Amino acid sequence: MNHTIPEYTLNDGLNVPAIGFGTYSLKGEKGVKSIASAMDAGYRLIDTAYNYENEATVGKAIKQSSVSREDLLISSKLPGRYHAFEKAIVAIQESLYRADLDYYDLYLIHWPNPKQDMYVEAWQALIEAKKRGYIRSIGVSNFLPEHNDRLIKETGVAPSLNQIELHPFFDQADQREKDSQHGIVNESWSPIGRGNDAVQDIVKDEKILRIAEAHGKTGTQVILRWHTQLGSIPIPKAGSLQHQQENIDIFDFELSEKEMEVISSYNRKDGRLWNQDPSEYEEF
């Protein structure tokens, strides 16, 4: 198995691996075992969030893993109800206490919540938290280009990373292009679907399986490789060691331009699968 994982250098200098591990819904003792297993399997970038209610699970997994804290990049996210500056600072401190960590490597604003319209204030809090040493790198999640433009205009600080819904049904070409103009690296949530039948089926689609067969890989590996070749960091979730190993073993082959186009051909104008449009969706 090939564990030589390429890295991106973010616009603030932090190096992050080209694949991460999603922890949504992994909780309790079973969650601890799954997350520790992923770390032992080679994952170094671990994604959680205040609203996943499992930051403590991630913290416990770090202690049970064979990997030292310094070799891991732990990322969490600020919930919408704490966008006010002082509330955000306290929420970040609470995030650290829950995980029993001295710092987060990455911390993101989970959603812009435009109706509430306090995401610039939340961003100012993340800038302050970074100055205090709570966070090494600050980014956003589900921010549209206009949200990022406003952050940069009003604070002079561009996010290092933007975690977005990205999969073959929604390839986010415009968003990726505009983020790249600011040196913002993208990260893909729901890269192969999260309990959604439409995306679950794509890994078994005839065209995808043909590509997989040509490379001696699975449909899932082909989709994840597509993400990395787009320049986005997929963060698949997998409970079992077998699937964790399968998902990370994607850097010993390359998709051709034609194969990339086949996968991108599933794209739809609005292919969001979770009915969560960041221009309207409010997360609390």
Short mmCIF file of C-alpha atoms in Angstrom, two decimals:
data_model
loop_
_atom_site.label_atom_id
_atom_site.label_comp_id
_atom_site.label_asym_id
_atom_site.label_seq_id
_atom_site.Cartn_x
_atom_site.Cartn_y
_atom_site.Cartn_z
CA MET A 1 0.00 0.00 0.00
CA ASN A 2 1.27 3.43 -0.95
CA HIS A 3 1.22 5.80 2.01
CA THR A 4 3.32 8.55 0.43
CA ILE A 5 0.67 11.23 0.57
CA PRO A 6 1.36 14.49 -1.32
CA GLU A 7 0.95 17.76 0.58
CA TYR A 8 -0.37 21.23 -0.12
CA THR A 9 1.20 24.35 1.36
CA LEU A 10 -1.62 26.66 2.45
CA ASN A 11 -1.39 30.42 1.89
CA ASP A 12 -0.20 30.87 5.49
CA GLY A 13 2.57 28.27 5.17
CA LEU A 14 0.93 25.26 6.86
CA ASN A 15 1.49 21.97 5.03
CA VAL A 16 -1.54 19.68 4.84
CA PRO A 17 -1.91 16.19 3.31
CA ALA A 18 -3.89 15.68 0.10
CA ILE A 19 -6.44 13.43 1.86
CA GLY A 20 -8.00 13.64 5.30
CA PHE A 21 -10.36 11.65 7.50
CA GLY A 22 -13.94 12.76 8.20
CA THR A 23 -15.39 11.97 11.62
CA TYR A 24 -19.03 13.08 11.25
CA SER A 25 -21.25 10.78 13.39
CA LEU A 26 -18.28 8.85 14.85
CA LYS A 27 -18.90 9.01 18.59
CA GLY A 28 -18.30 7.18 21.84
CA GLU A 29 -15.96 4.22 22.31
CA LYS A 30 -16.71 2.88 18.82
CA GLY A 31 -15.86 6.29 17.37
CA VAL A 32 -12.61 6.47 19.34
CA LYS A 33 -11.53 3.09 17.95
CA SER A 34 -12.41 4.06 14.35
CA ILE A 35 -10.58 7.40 14.51
CA ALA A 36 -7.50 5.91 16.24
CA SER A 37 -7.51 3.15 13.61
CA ALA A 38 -7.54 5.78 10.83
CA MET A 39 -4.55 7.56 12.37
CA ASP A 40 -2.68 4.26 12.60
CA ALA A 41 -3.65 3.52 8.95
CA GLY A 42 -1.83 6.67 7.78
CA TYR A 43 -4.32 9.53 8.02
CA ARG A 44 -2.80 12.69 9.49
CA LEU A 45 -5.51 15.28 8.76
CA ILE A 46 -8.55 14.67 10.98
CA ASP A 47 -11.74 16.70 10.52
CA THR A 48 -14.28 17.35 13.27
CA ALA A 49 -16.64 20.18 14.30
CA TYR A 50 -18.19 21.67 17.43
CA ASN A 51 -21.62 20.62 16.13
CA TYR A 52 -20.55 17.01 15.48
CA GLU A 53 -20.40 16.69 19.29
CA ASN A 54 -17.36 14.43 18.99
CA GLU A 55 -14.34 16.67 19.59
CA ALA A 56 -13.74 14.75 22.84
CA THR A 57 -13.92 11.48 20.87
CA VAL A 58 -11.20 12.79 18.54
CA GLY A 59 -9.11 13.90 21.52
CA LYS A 60 -9.39 10.46 23.11
CA ALA A 61 -8.45 8.80 19.79
CA ILE A 62 -5.30 10.94 19.59
CA LYS A 63 -4.21 9.58 22.96
CA GLN A 64 -4.98 5.97 21.94
CA SER A 65 -3.28 6.23 18.55
CA SER A 66 0.35 5.28 17.90
CA VAL A 67 0.84 8.66 16.15
CA SER A 68 2.22 11.62 18.11
CA ARG A 69 0.11 14.79 18.38
CA GLU A 70 2.79 16.81 16.57
CA ASP A 71 2.43 14.62 13.47
CA LEU A 72 -1.34 15.15 13.26
CA LEU A 73 -3.37 18.02 11.86
CA ILE A 74 -6.63 18.36 13.77
CA SER A 75 -9.36 20.56 12.31
CA SER A 76 -12.61 21.75 13.91
CA LYS A 77 -15.36 24.26 13.11
CA LEU A 78 -17.21 27.13 14.76
CA PRO A 79 -21.03 26.76 14.87
CA GLY A 80 -23.40 29.46 13.66
CA ARG A 81 -24.78 30.33 17.09
CA TYR A 82 -21.36 31.58 18.20
CA HIS A 83 -20.46 34.04 15.42
CA ALA A 84 -20.39 37.04 17.82
CA PHE A 85 -16.74 37.86 18.63
CA GLU A 86 -16.64 37.06 22.36
CA LYS A 87 -18.87 34.01 21.96
CA ALA A 88 -16.58 32.72 19.19
CA ILE A 89 -13.45 33.09 21.34
CA VAL A 90 -15.13 31.16 24.19
CA ALA A 91 -16.42 28.49 21.77
CA ILE A 92 -12.90 27.96 20.40
CA GLN A 93 -11.58 27.61 23.97
CA GLU A 94 -14.37 25.10 24.67
CA SER A 95 -13.44 23.19 21.49
CA LEU A 96 -9.89 22.89 22.81
CA TYR A 97 -11.05 21.82 26.29
CA ARG A 98 -13.37 19.16 24.87
CA ALA A 99 -10.59 17.62 22.79
CA ASP A 100 -8.01 18.19 25.57
CA LEU A 101 -5.74 19.94 23.07
CA ASP A 102 -3.46 22.97 23.41
CA TYR A 103 -4.17 24.08 19.84
CA TYR A 104 -6.04 23.19 16.66
CA ASP A 105 -4.06 23.01 13.45
CA LEU A 106 -7.07 24.24 11.47
CA TYR A 107 -10.25 25.93 12.60
CA LEU A 108 -13.05 26.84 10.19
CA ILE A 109 -16.28 28.83 10.31
CA HIS A 110 -18.76 26.03 9.64
CA TRP A 111 -21.30 28.05 7.58
CA PRO A 112 -21.54 31.74 6.67
CA ASN A 113 -25.15 32.07 7.89
CA PRO A 114 -25.78 35.12 5.65
CA LYS A 115 -29.20 35.98 7.13
CA GLN A 116 -27.53 36.36 10.51
CA ASP A 117 -24.72 38.27 8.72
CA MET A 118 -22.09 37.98 11.45
CA TYR A 119 -19.54 35.88 9.61
CA VAL A 120 -17.07 38.79 9.30
CA GLU A 121 -17.16 39.19 13.08
CA ALA A 122 -16.64 35.44 13.45
CA TRP A 123 -13.67 35.71 11.08
CA GLN A 124 -12.18 38.51 13.20
CA ALA A 125 -12.47 36.17 16.20
CA LEU A 126 -10.58 33.42 14.33
CA ILE A 127 -7.86 35.94 13.43
CA GLU A 128 -7.57 36.83 17.13
CA ALA A 129 -7.60 33.16 18.18
CA LYS A 130 -4.71 32.50 15.79
CA LYS A 131 -2.75 35.40 17.34
CA ARG A 132 -3.34 33.86 20.77
CA GLY A 133 -1.96 30.52 19.61
CA TYR A 134 -5.23 28.60 19.81
CA ILE A 135 -5.12 27.85 16.07
CA ARG A 136 -2.30 27.43 13.56
CA SER A 137 -4.35 28.09 10.41
CA ILE A 138 -7.80 29.59 9.90
CA GLY A 139 -10.29 28.81 7.17
CA VAL A 140 -13.94 28.54 6.27
CA SER A 141 -16.48 25.93 5.27
CA ASN A 142 -19.32 26.32 2.77
CA PHE A 143 -18.35 29.92 1.94
CA LEU A 144 -19.35 31.19 -1.50
CA PRO A 145 -16.94 33.42 -3.48
CA GLU A 146 -18.80 36.57 -2.41
CA HIS A 147 -18.44 35.60 1.26
CA ASN A 148 -14.70 35.08 0.88
CA ASP A 149 -14.34 38.33 -1.09
CA ARG A 150 -15.99 40.21 1.76
CA LEU A 151 -13.77 38.60 4.42
CA ILE A 152 -10.67 39.60 2.48
CA LYS A 153 -11.94 43.12 1.76
CA GLU A 154 -12.92 43.84 5.38
CA THR A 155 -10.05 42.13 7.24
CA GLY A 156 -7.21 41.77 4.72
CA VAL A 157 -6.91 38.09 5.66
CA ALA A 158 -7.82 35.33 3.18
CA PRO A 159 -8.96 31.94 4.46
CA SER A 160 -6.30 29.25 4.06
CA LEU A 161 -8.88 26.58 3.18
CA ASN A 162 -12.55 26.33 2.19
CA GLN A 163 -14.32 23.04 2.89
CA ILE A 164 -17.19 22.63 0.41
CA GLU A 165 -19.71 20.04 -0.77
CA LEU A 166 -17.91 18.48 -3.74
CA HIS A 167 -18.57 15.22 -5.56
CA PRO A 168 -19.09 14.10 -9.19
CA PHE A 169 -22.67 15.43 -9.20
CA PHE A 170 -21.46 18.87 -8.05
CA ASP A 171 -17.92 19.58 -9.18
CA GLN A 172 -17.89 23.23 -8.04
CA ALA A 173 -15.69 24.36 -10.95
CA ASP A 174 -16.52 28.07 -10.54
CA GLN A 175 -16.06 28.00 -6.76
CA ARG A 176 -12.72 26.18 -7.08
CA GLU A 177 -11.47 28.64 -9.68
CA LYS A 178 -12.40 31.69 -7.59
CA ASP A 179 -10.95 30.21 -4.40
CA SER A 180 -7.69 29.42 -6.17
CA GLN A 181 -7.36 33.09 -7.19
CA HIS A 182 -7.01 33.89 -3.48
CA GLY A 183 -4.71 30.95 -2.81
CA ILE A 184 -7.52 29.18 -0.92
CA VAL A 185 -7.22 25.37 -1.01
CA ASN A 186 -10.47 23.41 -1.26
CA GLU A 187 -11.46 20.44 0.84
CA SER A 188 -14.32 18.15 -0.24
CA TRP A 189 -17.00 17.08 2.18
CA SER A 190 -19.31 14.26 1.14
CA PRO A 191 -16.74 13.27 -1.53
CA ILE A 192 -18.46 9.97 -2.33
CA GLY A 193 -21.79 10.68 -0.67
CA ARG A 194 -22.97 10.42 2.90
CA GLY A 195 -25.86 8.01 3.04
CA ASN A 196 -27.23 9.33 -0.22
CA ASP A 197 -28.39 6.71 -2.71
CA ALA A 198 -27.52 8.73 -5.81
CA VAL A 199 -23.83 9.05 -4.95
CA GLN A 200 -23.60 5.60 -3.43
CA ASP A 201 -24.64 4.29 -6.84
CA ILE A 202 -21.98 6.22 -8.71
CA VAL A 203 -19.16 4.07 -7.34
CA LYS A 204 -20.92 1.09 -8.97
CA ASP A 205 -21.70 2.90 -12.20
CA GLU A 206 -20.57 1.04 -15.31
CA LYS A 207 -18.38 3.89 -16.62
CA ILE A 208 -16.74 4.36 -13.22
CA LEU A 209 -16.14 0.63 -12.82
CA ARG A 210 -14.50 0.49 -16.25
CA ILE A 211 -12.04 3.19 -15.18
CA ALA A 212 -11.49 1.38 -11.88
CA GLU A 213 -10.82 -1.92 -13.62
CA ALA A 214 -8.25 -0.29 -15.91
CA HIS A 215 -6.26 0.79 -12.85
CA GLY A 216 -6.89 -2.22 -10.62
CA LYS A 217 -8.81 -0.02 -8.18
CA THR A 218 -12.33 0.28 -6.77
CA GLY A 219 -14.96 2.80 -7.85
CA THR A 220 -14.51 4.63 -4.54
CA GLN A 221 -10.75 4.93 -5.06
CA VAL A 222 -11.30 6.33 -8.56
CA ILE A 223 -13.70 9.02 -7.23
CA LEU A 224 -11.31 9.99 -4.44
CA ARG A 225 -8.42 10.17 -6.92
CA TRP A 226 -10.58 12.47 -9.08
CA HIS A 227 -10.85 14.85 -6.12
CA THR A 228 -7.10 14.96 -5.56
CA GLN A 229 -6.43 15.57 -9.24
CA LEU A 230 -8.92 18.46 -9.18
CA GLY A 231 -6.73 19.90 -6.43
CA SER A 232 -9.25 19.37 -3.63
CA ILE A 233 -8.63 17.43 -0.41
CA PRO A 234 -11.27 14.69 0.10
CA ILE A 235 -12.15 13.80 3.69
CA PRO A 236 -13.95 10.46 3.43
CA LYS A 237 -15.35 8.82 6.54
CA ALA A 238 -14.90 5.08 7.06
CA GLY A 239 -15.57 3.07 10.18
CA SER A 240 -13.63 -0.09 9.29
CA LEU A 241 -9.88 -0.41 8.88
CA GLN A 242 -10.39 -2.10 5.51
CA HIS A 243 -12.26 0.89 4.07
CA GLN A 244 -9.87 3.34 5.70
CA GLN A 245 -6.94 1.63 4.00
CA GLU A 246 -8.79 1.44 0.68
CA ASN A 247 -9.63 5.17 0.75
CA ILE A 248 -6.08 6.29 1.45
CA ASP A 249 -4.47 4.00 -1.14
CA ILE A 250 -5.04 6.31 -4.12
CA PHE A 251 -1.67 7.86 -4.88
CA ASP A 252 -0.06 5.03 -6.88
CA PHE A 253 -2.08 5.67 -10.05
CA GLU A 254 -3.21 8.62 -12.15
CA LEU A 255 -6.41 9.24 -14.05
CA SER A 256 -6.07 10.41 -17.65
CA GLU A 257 -7.62 13.66 -18.79
CA LYS A 258 -10.33 11.66 -20.56
CA GLU A 259 -11.08 9.64 -17.41
CA MET A 260 -11.30 12.87 -15.39
CA GLU A 261 -13.79 14.21 -17.95
CA VAL A 262 -15.93 11.06 -17.69
CA ILE A 263 -16.20 11.51 -13.91
CA SER A 264 -16.89 15.25 -14.24
CA SER A 265 -19.64 14.54 -16.81
CA TYR A 266 -22.00 13.57 -13.95
CA ASN A 267 -22.00 17.21 -12.84
CA ARG A 268 -25.36 18.96 -12.60
CA LYS A 269 -26.04 22.70 -12.49
CA ASP A 270 -27.17 22.49 -8.91
CA GLY A 271 -26.08 19.07 -7.81
CA ARG A 272 -26.20 19.77 -4.08
CA LEU A 273 -27.43 16.58 -2.44
CA TRP A 274 -28.30 17.93 0.99
CA ASN A 275 -30.45 20.95 0.12
CA GLN A 276 -27.93 23.20 1.86
CA ASP A 277 -27.31 26.30 -0.26
CA PRO A 278 -24.81 28.55 1.58
CA SER A 279 -26.57 31.67 0.24
CA GLU A 280 -29.62 30.73 2.35
CA TYR A 281 -28.81 27.87 4.73
CA GLU A 282 -28.50 28.78 8.43
CA GLU A 283 -26.61 26.47 10.76
CA PHE A 284 -26.85 26.83 14.55
#
